[in-house]
Structure formats: C-alpha cells, structure tokens
Coordinates of N, CA and C in Angstrom, one line a residue:
M1048 N -2.3 88.3 -79.6 CA -3.6 88.0 -79.1 C -4.6 88.0 -80.5
S1049 N -5.0 86.6 -80.8 CA -6.0 86.6 -82.0 C -7.1 85.9 -81.6
D1050 N -8.2 86.1 -82.4 CA -9.5 85.4 -82.0 C -10.2 84.8 -83.2
S1051 N -9.3 84.3 -84.3 CA -9.8 83.8 -85.5 C -10.5 82.6 -85.1
T1052 N -10.2 81.7 -84.2 CA -11.1 80.5 -83.7 C -11.0 80.7 -82.2
S1053 N -11.8 79.8 -81.5 CA -11.9 79.7 -80.0 C -10.4 79.1 -79.7
D1054 N -9.8 78.5 -80.5 CA -8.5 77.9 -79.9 C -7.4 79.1 -80.1
G1055 N -7.6 80.1 -80.8 CA -6.6 81.2 -80.6 C -6.8 82.3 -79.7
I1056 N -7.9 82.2 -78.9 CA -8.1 83.4 -78.0 C -7.3 83.2 -76.8
V1057 N -7.0 84.3 -76.3 CA -6.2 84.6 -75.0 C -7.1 84.8 -73.8
I1058 N -7.0 84.1 -72.7 CA -7.7 84.4 -71.4 C -6.7 85.0 -70.7
A1059 N -7.1 86.2 -70.2 CA -6.2 87.0 -69.1 C -7.0 86.9 -67.8
I1060 N -6.3 86.3 -66.7 CA -6.8 86.2 -65.3 C -6.3 87.4 -64.4
L1061 N -7.4 88.2 -64.1 CA -7.3 89.5 -63.4 C -7.0 89.0 -61.9
A1062 N -5.6 89.3 -61.6 CA -5.2 88.7 -60.4 C -4.3 89.8 -59.6
G1063 N -3.9 89.7 -58.4 CA -3.2 90.5 -57.7 C -3.8 91.7 -56.8
G1064 N -5.2 91.5 -56.8 CA -5.8 92.6 -56.0 C -5.9 92.2 -54.7
Q1065 N -6.0 93.1 -53.7 CA -6.0 92.9 -52.2 C -7.5 93.2 -51.8
S1066 N -8.2 92.4 -51.0 CA -9.3 92.7 -50.4 C -9.4 92.9 -49.0
R1067 N -9.9 93.9 -48.4 CA -10.1 94.4 -47.2 C -10.9 93.3 -46.5
R1068 N -12.1 92.8 -47.2 CA -13.0 91.8 -46.6 C -12.3 90.5 -46.3
M1069 N -11.1 90.2 -47.0 CA -10.4 89.0 -46.9 C -9.1 89.3 -45.9
G1070 N -9.1 90.4 -45.1 CA -8.1 90.7 -44.4 C -6.9 91.2 -45.1
A1071 N -7.1 92.0 -46.2 CA -6.2 92.7 -46.9 C -5.2 91.8 -47.6
M1072 N -5.5 90.6 -47.7 CA -4.7 89.6 -48.4 C -4.9 89.5 -49.8
D1073 N -4.0 89.0 -50.6 CA -4.0 88.9 -52.1 C -5.0 87.7 -52.4
K1074 N -6.1 87.8 -52.9 CA -7.1 86.8 -52.9 C -6.4 85.7 -53.9
A1075 N -5.6 85.9 -54.8 CA -5.2 85.0 -55.7 C -4.3 83.8 -54.9
V1076 N -4.0 83.9 -53.7 CA -3.3 82.9 -53.0 C -4.2 82.4 -51.9
A1077 N -5.5 82.9 -51.7 CA -6.3 82.3 -50.8 C -6.5 80.8 -51.2
L1078 N -6.6 79.9 -50.1 CA -6.6 78.5 -50.3 C -8.1 78.2 -50.2
L1079 N -8.4 77.4 -51.2 CA -9.9 76.9 -51.5 C -9.7 75.4 -51.5
N1080 N -10.1 74.5 -50.5 CA -9.9 73.0 -50.5 C -8.5 72.7 -50.9
G1081 N -7.5 73.4 -50.2 CA -6.2 73.1 -50.6 C -5.4 73.6 -51.7
R1082 N -6.2 74.4 -52.7 CA -5.4 75.0 -53.9 C -5.9 76.4 -53.9
R1083 N -4.8 77.2 -54.3 CA -5.0 78.5 -54.3 C -6.1 78.9 -55.4
L1084 N -6.7 79.9 -55.2 CA -7.6 80.6 -56.0 C -7.1 80.9 -57.5
I1085 N -5.9 81.1 -57.6 CA -5.4 81.5 -59.0 C -5.2 79.9 -59.6
D1086 N -4.9 79.0 -58.8 CA -4.8 77.5 -59.4 C -6.0 77.2 -59.9
H1087 N -7.2 77.3 -59.2 CA -8.7 77.0 -59.6 C -8.9 77.7 -60.8
A1088 N -8.6 79.0 -61.0 CA -8.9 79.9 -62.1 C -8.0 79.2 -63.3
I1089 N -6.9 78.9 -63.1 CA -6.0 78.5 -64.3 C -6.7 77.0 -64.8
A1090 N -7.0 76.2 -63.9 CA -7.6 74.8 -64.2 C -9.0 75.1 -65.0
R1091 N -9.8 76.1 -64.5 CA -11.0 76.4 -65.2 C -10.9 76.9 -66.6
A1092 N -9.9 77.8 -66.8 CA -9.6 78.3 -68.2 C -8.9 77.7 -69.1
R1093 N -8.1 76.7 -68.7 CA -7.1 76.1 -69.5 C -7.6 75.3 -70.7
D1094 N -8.8 74.8 -70.7 CA -9.2 74.1 -71.8 C -10.1 75.0 -72.6
Q1095 N -10.3 76.2 -72.3 CA -11.1 77.4 -73.2 C -10.1 78.2 -74.0
A1096 N -8.7 78.3 -74.0 CA -8.0 79.0 -74.6 C -6.7 78.4 -75.0
A1097 N -6.1 79.0 -76.1 CA -4.7 78.5 -76.6 C -3.7 79.1 -75.6
Q1098 N -3.9 80.3 -74.9 CA -2.9 80.9 -74.3 C -3.7 81.6 -72.9
L1099 N -3.1 81.3 -71.9 CA -3.4 81.9 -70.6 C -2.2 83.1 -70.2
L1100 N -2.7 84.0 -69.6 CA -1.8 85.0 -69.0 C -2.4 85.6 -67.9
L1101 N -1.5 86.1 -67.1 CA -2.0 86.8 -65.7 C -1.8 88.3 -65.9
A1102 N -2.9 89.0 -65.5 CA -2.7 90.3 -65.3 C -2.5 90.6 -64.0
A1103 N -1.1 90.8 -63.7 CA -0.6 90.6 -62.2 C 0.8 91.2 -62.2
P1104 N 1.2 91.5 -61.1 CA 2.7 92.0 -60.9 C 3.6 90.9 -61.1
H1105 N 3.5 89.6 -60.9 CA 4.2 88.5 -61.0 C 3.5 87.2 -61.3
D1106 N 4.2 86.1 -61.6 CA 3.5 84.9 -62.1 C 2.9 83.9 -60.9
Y1107 N 3.0 84.3 -59.8 CA 2.5 83.3 -58.6 C 3.2 82.0 -58.8
E1108 N 4.4 81.8 -59.3 CA 5.1 80.5 -59.4 C 4.2 79.6 -60.2
T1109 N 3.5 80.1 -61.2 CA 2.7 79.3 -62.1 C 3.4 78.9 -63.4
G1110 N 4.5 79.8 -63.8 CA 5.1 79.7 -65.1 C 4.4 80.3 -66.2
L1111 N 3.3 81.1 -66.0 CA 2.5 81.8 -66.9 C 3.1 83.0 -67.2
P1112 N 3.0 83.5 -68.5 CA 3.3 85.1 -68.7 C 2.5 86.0 -67.9
F1113 N 2.8 87.0 -67.5 CA 2.1 87.9 -66.6 C 2.4 89.3 -67.2
V1114 N 1.5 90.2 -67.0 CA 1.5 91.7 -67.5 C 1.1 92.5 -66.4
P1115 N 2.1 93.2 -65.8 CA 1.7 94.3 -64.8 C 1.2 95.4 -65.3
D1116 N 0.4 96.0 -64.5 CA -0.3 97.3 -64.9 C 0.6 98.4 -65.3
Q1117 N 0.4 99.1 -66.4 CA 1.1 100.2 -66.8 C 0.9 101.5 -65.8
P1118 N 1.7 102.3 -65.6 CA 1.3 103.4 -64.7 C 0.5 104.5 -65.5
G1119 N -0.1 105.3 -64.8 CA -1.0 106.4 -65.3 C -2.2 106.0 -65.8
L1120 N -2.8 104.7 -65.3 CA -4.0 104.3 -65.7 C -5.0 104.2 -64.6
P1121 N -6.3 104.0 -64.7 CA -7.1 103.9 -63.6 C -6.8 102.8 -62.8
A1122 N -7.0 102.8 -61.3 CA -6.6 101.8 -60.5 C -7.5 100.6 -60.7
G1123 N -7.2 99.5 -60.3 CA -7.9 98.3 -60.4 C -8.0 97.6 -61.6
P1124 N -9.2 96.9 -61.9 CA -9.3 96.0 -63.1 C -9.3 96.8 -64.3
V1125 N -9.9 98.1 -64.4 CA -9.8 98.8 -65.6 C -8.4 99.0 -66.1
G1126 N -7.6 99.3 -65.1 CA -6.3 99.8 -65.5 C -5.4 98.3 -66.0
A1127 N -5.8 97.2 -65.5 CA -5.4 96.0 -66.0 C -5.8 95.6 -67.3
I1128 N -7.0 95.9 -67.6 CA -7.8 95.7 -68.8 C -7.0 96.8 -70.0
A1129 N -6.8 98.0 -69.7 CA -6.2 98.8 -70.5 C -4.7 98.5 -70.9
T1130 N -4.1 97.9 -69.9 CA -2.7 97.3 -70.3 C -2.6 96.2 -71.1
L1131 N -3.6 95.3 -70.9 CA -3.8 94.1 -71.9 C -4.2 94.6 -73.2
A1132 N -5.1 95.5 -73.3 CA -5.4 96.1 -74.6 C -4.1 96.7 -75.3
A1133 N -3.4 97.4 -74.6 CA -2.3 98.1 -75.3 C -1.3 96.9 -75.8
C1134 N -1.1 96.0 -74.9 CA -0.4 94.8 -75.4 C -0.9 94.2 -76.6
A1135 N -2.2 93.7 -76.5 CA -2.7 93.1 -77.7 C -2.7 94.0 -79.0
A1136 N -3.0 95.1 -78.9 CA -2.8 96.1 -80.0 C -1.5 96.1 -80.6
R1137 N -0.5 96.3 -79.7 CA 1.1 96.3 -80.2 C 1.3 95.2 -80.8
K1138 N 0.9 94.1 -80.3 CA 1.4 92.5 -81.0 C 0.6 92.2 -82.2
H1139 N -0.8 92.5 -82.1 CA -1.8 92.0 -83.2 C -2.7 92.7 -83.8
G1140 N -2.5 94.1 -83.5 CA -3.4 95.2 -84.0 C -4.6 95.5 -83.2
R1141 N -5.1 96.4 -83.6 CA -6.2 97.1 -82.9 C -7.6 96.1 -82.8
D1142 N -7.6 95.3 -83.9 CA -8.9 94.4 -83.9 C -8.7 93.2 -83.1
A1143 N -7.5 92.9 -82.3 CA -7.3 91.8 -81.5 C -8.2 91.9 -80.2
R1144 N -8.6 90.6 -80.0 CA -9.8 90.6 -78.8 C -8.9 89.6 -77.7
F1145 N -9.4 89.7 -76.4 CA -9.0 88.9 -75.5 C -10.0 88.8 -74.3
V1146 N -10.1 87.8 -73.6 CA -11.2 87.4 -72.6 C -10.4 87.7 -71.2
T1147 N -11.3 88.3 -70.5 CA -10.9 88.4 -68.9 C -11.7 87.8 -68.0
V1148 N -11.2 87.1 -67.1 CA -11.8 86.5 -65.9 C -11.3 86.9 -64.6
P1149 N -12.0 87.0 -63.6 CA -11.3 87.5 -62.2 C -10.9 86.2 -61.6
V1150 N -9.9 86.4 -60.7 CA -9.2 85.2 -60.2 C -10.0 84.7 -59.0
D1151 N -11.0 85.4 -58.5 CA -11.7 85.0 -57.3 C -13.1 84.4 -57.5
A1152 N -13.3 83.8 -58.8 CA -14.4 83.1 -59.2 C -14.1 81.8 -59.8
P1153 N -14.2 80.7 -58.9 CA -13.7 79.4 -59.3 C -14.6 78.5 -60.0
F1154 N -16.0 79.0 -60.5 CA -16.9 78.3 -60.9 C -17.5 78.7 -62.3
F1155 N -16.6 79.6 -63.0 CA -17.2 80.1 -64.3 C -17.4 79.0 -65.4
P1156 N -18.4 79.1 -66.3 CA -18.8 78.1 -67.0 C -17.7 77.5 -68.1
H1157 N -17.7 76.3 -68.5 CA -16.7 75.8 -69.4 C -16.8 76.3 -70.8
D1158 N -18.2 76.8 -71.1 CA -18.4 77.4 -72.5 C -18.4 78.9 -72.5
L1159 N -17.7 79.5 -71.4 CA -17.6 81.0 -71.4 C -17.1 81.7 -72.6
V1160 N -15.9 81.2 -72.9 CA -15.1 81.8 -74.1 C -15.9 81.5 -75.3
R1161 N -16.3 80.4 -75.5 CA -17.2 80.2 -76.8 C -18.3 81.1 -77.0
R1162 N -19.1 81.3 -76.0 CA -20.2 82.1 -75.9 C -19.9 83.9 -76.1
L1163 N -18.8 84.2 -75.4 CA -18.4 85.4 -75.4 C -18.0 85.8 -76.9
M1164 N -17.2 84.8 -77.4 CA -16.6 85.1 -78.8 C -17.6 85.2 -79.9
A1165 N -19.0 84.8 -79.6 CA -20.0 84.9 -80.5 C -20.5 86.1 -80.9
V1166 N -20.1 87.2 -80.0 CA -20.6 88.6 -80.3 C -19.5 89.3 -80.9
P1167 N -19.7 90.3 -81.8 CA -18.5 91.1 -82.5 C -18.1 92.0 -81.5
G1168 N -16.8 92.6 -81.6 CA -16.3 93.6 -80.8 C -16.3 93.1 -79.3
S1169 N -16.8 93.9 -78.4 CA -16.5 93.6 -77.0 C -17.9 93.3 -76.5
G1170 N -17.9 92.3 -75.4 CA -19.1 91.7 -74.7 C -18.9 91.4 -73.4
F1171 N -19.8 91.2 -72.5 CA -19.8 91.0 -71.2 C -20.9 90.0 -70.7
V1172 N -20.7 89.3 -69.6 CA -21.7 88.6 -69.1 C -22.8 89.2 -68.4
E1173 N -23.9 88.8 -68.4 CA -24.9 89.3 -67.8 C -25.9 88.0 -67.4
T1174 N -26.2 88.0 -66.0 CA -26.9 87.0 -65.3 C -28.3 87.7 -64.8
P1175 N -29.2 86.8 -64.3 CA -30.3 87.3 -63.6 C -30.0 88.5 -62.5
A1176 N -28.9 88.2 -61.9 CA -28.6 89.4 -60.9 C -28.1 90.6 -61.5
G1177 N -27.7 90.7 -62.9 CA -27.2 91.9 -63.4 C -25.8 91.7 -64.2
P1178 N -25.2 92.7 -64.6 CA -24.0 92.4 -65.4 C -22.9 92.0 -64.4
Q1179 N -22.0 91.2 -65.1 CA -20.9 90.8 -64.5 C -19.6 91.1 -65.4
P1180 N -19.3 92.5 -65.4 CA -18.4 92.8 -66.6 C -16.8 92.4 -66.5
A1181 N -16.6 91.9 -65.4 CA -15.2 91.3 -65.3 C -15.0 89.9 -66.2
F1182 N -16.2 89.5 -66.4 CA -16.3 88.2 -67.3 C -16.6 88.7 -68.7
A1183 N -15.6 89.0 -69.5 CA -15.8 89.8 -70.8 C -15.0 89.3 -71.9
I1184 N -15.2 89.9 -73.1 CA -14.2 89.8 -74.2 C -14.1 91.2 -74.6
W1185 N -12.9 91.7 -74.8 CA -12.5 93.0 -75.1 C -11.9 93.2 -76.6
A1186 N -12.3 94.2 -77.2 CA -11.6 94.5 -78.5 C -10.6 95.6 -78.1
A1187 N -9.4 95.4 -78.4 CA -8.2 96.1 -77.9 C -8.4 97.5 -78.3
G1188 N -8.8 97.8 -79.7 CA -8.9 99.3 -80.0 C -10.0 100.0 -79.3
A1189 N -11.1 99.4 -79.1 CA -12.3 100.0 -78.4 C -11.9 100.4 -77.1
V1190 N -11.0 99.5 -76.3 CA -10.7 99.9 -75.0 C -9.8 101.0 -75.0
L1191 N -8.7 101.1 -75.8 CA -7.9 102.4 -76.0 C -8.5 103.4 -76.3
D1192 N -9.5 103.5 -77.2 CA -10.1 104.6 -77.5 C -11.2 105.2 -76.5
A1193 N -11.7 104.2 -75.8 CA -12.6 104.6 -74.7 C -11.8 105.3 -73.5
L1194 N -10.6 104.8 -73.1 CA -9.8 105.5 -72.1 C -9.2 106.8 -72.6
A1195 N -8.7 106.9 -73.9 CA -8.2 108.2 -74.4 C -9.2 109.2 -74.5
G1196 N -10.5 108.8 -74.7 CA -11.5 109.8 -74.9 C -12.1 110.3 -73.7
A1197 N -11.9 109.7 -72.5 CA -12.7 110.0 -71.3 C -11.6 110.4 -70.2
D1198 N -10.4 110.9 -70.7 CA -9.5 111.4 -69.6 C -9.4 110.5 -68.4
A1199 N -9.0 109.3 -68.8 CA -9.0 108.1 -67.8 C -8.1 108.3 -66.5
E1200 N -6.8 109.1 -66.9 CA -5.9 109.4 -65.7 C -6.4 110.2 -64.8
A1201 N -7.4 111.2 -65.1 CA -8.0 112.0 -64.2 C -8.9 111.4 -63.3
D1202 N -9.4 110.4 -63.5 CA -10.5 109.5 -62.9 C -9.9 108.3 -62.5
A1203 N -9.4 108.2 -61.3 CA -8.5 107.1 -60.9 C -9.4 105.7 -60.4
H1204 N -10.7 105.9 -60.4 CA -11.4 104.7 -59.9 C -12.7 104.3 -60.8
W1205 N -12.3 103.8 -62.0 CA -13.4 103.5 -62.8 C -14.1 102.2 -62.6
P1206 N -15.3 102.2 -62.7 CA -16.1 100.8 -62.5 C -15.9 100.0 -63.9
I1207 N -15.9 98.9 -64.0 CA -15.7 98.2 -65.3 C -17.0 98.3 -66.2
R1208 N -18.1 98.5 -65.4 CA -19.2 98.8 -66.2 C -19.2 100.0 -67.2
R1209 N -18.5 101.1 -66.6 CA -18.1 102.2 -67.5 C -17.4 101.9 -68.7
L1210 N -16.4 101.1 -68.4 CA -15.5 100.9 -69.7 C -16.4 100.0 -70.6
A1211 N -17.2 99.2 -70.2 CA -17.9 98.3 -71.1 C -18.9 99.1 -71.8
R1212 N -19.5 100.1 -71.1 CA -20.5 101.0 -71.8 C -19.8 101.7 -73.0
L1213 N -18.4 102.4 -72.7 CA -17.9 103.2 -73.5 C -17.3 102.3 -74.7
C1214 N -17.1 101.1 -74.5 CA -16.7 100.1 -75.6 C -17.9 99.5 -76.3
H1215 N -19.1 99.9 -76.1 CA -20.4 99.5 -76.8 C -20.5 98.0 -76.6
A1216 N -20.1 97.4 -75.6 CA -20.0 96.0 -75.3 C -21.4 95.5 -75.2
Q1217 N -21.8 94.4 -75.7 CA -23.0 93.7 -75.8 C -23.0 92.7 -74.8
A1218 N -24.3 92.6 -74.2 CA -24.5 91.6 -72.9 C -24.7 90.2 -73.6
V1219 N -24.0 89.4 -72.9 CA -24.1 87.7 -73.2 C -24.9 87.2 -71.9
R1220 N -26.2 86.7 -72.3 CA -26.8 86.4 -71.3 C -26.5 84.8 -70.7
F1221 N -26.4 84.7 -69.5 CA -26.3 83.3 -68.9 C -27.2 83.2 -67.8
D1222 N -27.8 82.1 -67.4 CA -28.9 81.9 -66.7 C -28.6 81.8 -65.2
S1223 N -27.3 81.4 -65.0 CA -26.8 81.0 -63.6 C -26.0 82.2 -62.9
D1224 N -26.4 82.7 -61.8 CA -25.8 83.6 -60.9 C -24.5 82.9 -60.4
N1225 N -24.8 81.6 -59.8 CA -23.8 81.0 -58.7 C -22.6 80.7 -59.8
A1226 N -22.7 80.5 -61.2 CA -21.5 80.3 -61.8 C -20.6 81.2 -61.8
F1227 N -21.1 82.6 -61.6 CA -20.0 83.7 -61.6 C -19.8 84.4 -60.2
A1228 N -20.1 83.5 -59.2 CA -20.0 84.0 -57.8 C -18.6 84.4 -57.6
N1229 N -18.2 85.5 -57.0 CA -17.0 85.8 -56.4 C -16.9 85.7 -55.0
I1230 N -15.5 85.3 -54.6 CA -15.2 85.0 -53.4 C -14.4 86.3 -52.8
N1231 N -15.2 87.0 -51.9 CA -14.7 88.2 -51.2 C -14.4 88.3 -49.8
T1232 N -15.0 87.2 -49.2 CA -15.0 87.2 -47.6 C -14.6 85.7 -47.2
P1233 N -14.2 85.5 -46.1 CA -13.8 84.4 -45.5 C -15.1 83.5 -45.5
E1234 N -16.3 84.1 -45.2 CA -17.6 83.1 -45.3 C -17.9 82.7 -46.6
Q1235 N -17.6 83.5 -47.6 CA -17.9 83.1 -49.1 C -16.7 82.0 -49.4
L1236 N -15.7 82.1 -48.9 CA -14.6 81.0 -49.1 C -15.0 79.7 -48.6
A1237 N -15.5 79.7 -47.5 CA -16.1 78.6 -46.9 C -17.2 77.8 -47.6
E1238 N -18.1 78.9 -48.1 CA -19.3 78.4 -48.9 C -18.9 77.8 -50.2
A1239 N -17.9 78.3 -50.8 CA -17.3 77.8 -52.0 C -16.5 76.5 -51.8
A1240 N -16.0 76.3 -50.6 CA -15.4 74.9 -50.1 C -16.5 73.9 -50.1
S1241 N -17.5 74.2 -49.3 CA -18.7 73.4 -49.2 C -19.2 72.9 -50.5
R1242 N -19.4 74.0 -51.4 CA -19.8 73.7 -52.9 C -19.1 72.7 -53.5
L1243 N -17.7 72.9 -53.5 CA -16.8 72.0 -54.2 C -16.8 70.6 -53.5
A1244 N -17.1 70.5 -52.3 CA -17.1 69.1 -51.8 C -18.2 68.5 -52.1
A1245 N -19.4 69.1 -52.3 CA -20.7 68.6 -52.7 C -20.6 68.2 -54.1
D1246 N -19.9 68.9 -54.9 CA -19.8 68.6 -56.4 C -18.9 67.3 -56.5
D1247 N -17.9 67.1 -55.7 CA -16.9 65.9 -55.8 C -17.7 64.9 -55.2
H1248 N -18.6 65.0 -54.3 CA -19.4 63.8 -53.8 C -20.5 63.4 -54.6
G1249 N -20.9 64.3 -55.5 CA -21.9 63.9 -56.3 C -21.5 63.4 -57.7
S1250 N -20.1 63.6 -57.9 CA -19.5 63.2 -59.3 C -19.3 61.6 -59.4

C-alpha cells in the first residue's frame, strides 16, 4: 500500500457488518435500485485508487482481495482498520497509508481520495454535521502505535473517533453532509433509492 501518487493509494471498503436497524442483515448485500450497496461503493471508489480491497470476511463474489479482521482487536471498524494497518506496514512499511470508506455510503465524493491525501499522516472527513471518521486516510504506523499504547484488546468497543484522535488525524473539511450519508435503516435505503432516481432523471 503506497501513496506516492493518487494512482498508488489503496481504498479499503469497510464491509461485512450487520445492522440491527436493517433487520440484522449484512448491509453490504442490501439492494439499492437493484444493485448491492457493496457494488455501489466499488463503482464510486474505482476511479479514485489504483487498488481496491475489502475489509471483510470474504469477497462477496466481487473478485477483489479481502482482509478479514485479525483476532484480539477491538470489534467493528477499528479492528478492521488495525488489521489493514498491520497488512500495510508488513508489505510497504510503517509510513504506508490507505483510505477507508464504509460500504453503506453510496454517495461519497469523487474527489475524496485526492483531498484526503493532501494532509500528512492521518486525516478524516469533517462536514457541517461533524466528524465522519470512517471516511479517512490512515498512516499504518500511527494506527499500530495508537492501539499498542492504549491496551486495545481490553476495550472491545472503540469508536473510530478515538482512534483518529490517538493518530493525531487532521480534519479535512467537506461542505456536504448528504455526500457522506450512511444507510442504516430501510427508510434510509428508500430515501437513497429516491435520490438515485432523481439524479438519473436529472442527468
């Protein structure tokens, strides 16, 4: 995982989580206008990075490489980010960086990676509604040091904001909240479908 240019960066799609508000289903396979959310995320990310991979237990029949969470790490996205950081450091050194995006946000901007890469080290998206730390660029060494120094295994439910703070991540300001909207409920899925239909009609 290298970030010498925007063409060299890796985007990792954080997938495989289940949502009680979606009926305990895997959100990656929820259908939005006939396509799975994971397929929307891949299409959105593909033109922003040289390589895509999934932080997930399997590849969802996408053919993309996938990285399952290592044991003994915090549950949820922080465990996935820690696993990705260990993989990046092992392959490319502690200075390697990678970008994360959640699987349930089909509208993230097409300039997301370019703007995140403009900050040194780690950085995360901030909108008028507040931090959006699942949309972030992570320095592998900083992630590993943060987890090692904070007894991560003893605290099984880390918020991503805590990891961003310990990594001294910088905020990257975006003006649109809607671009980073997550789909967590059937109602939000229906709203996203209406939004896509309106966008298609207007194009």
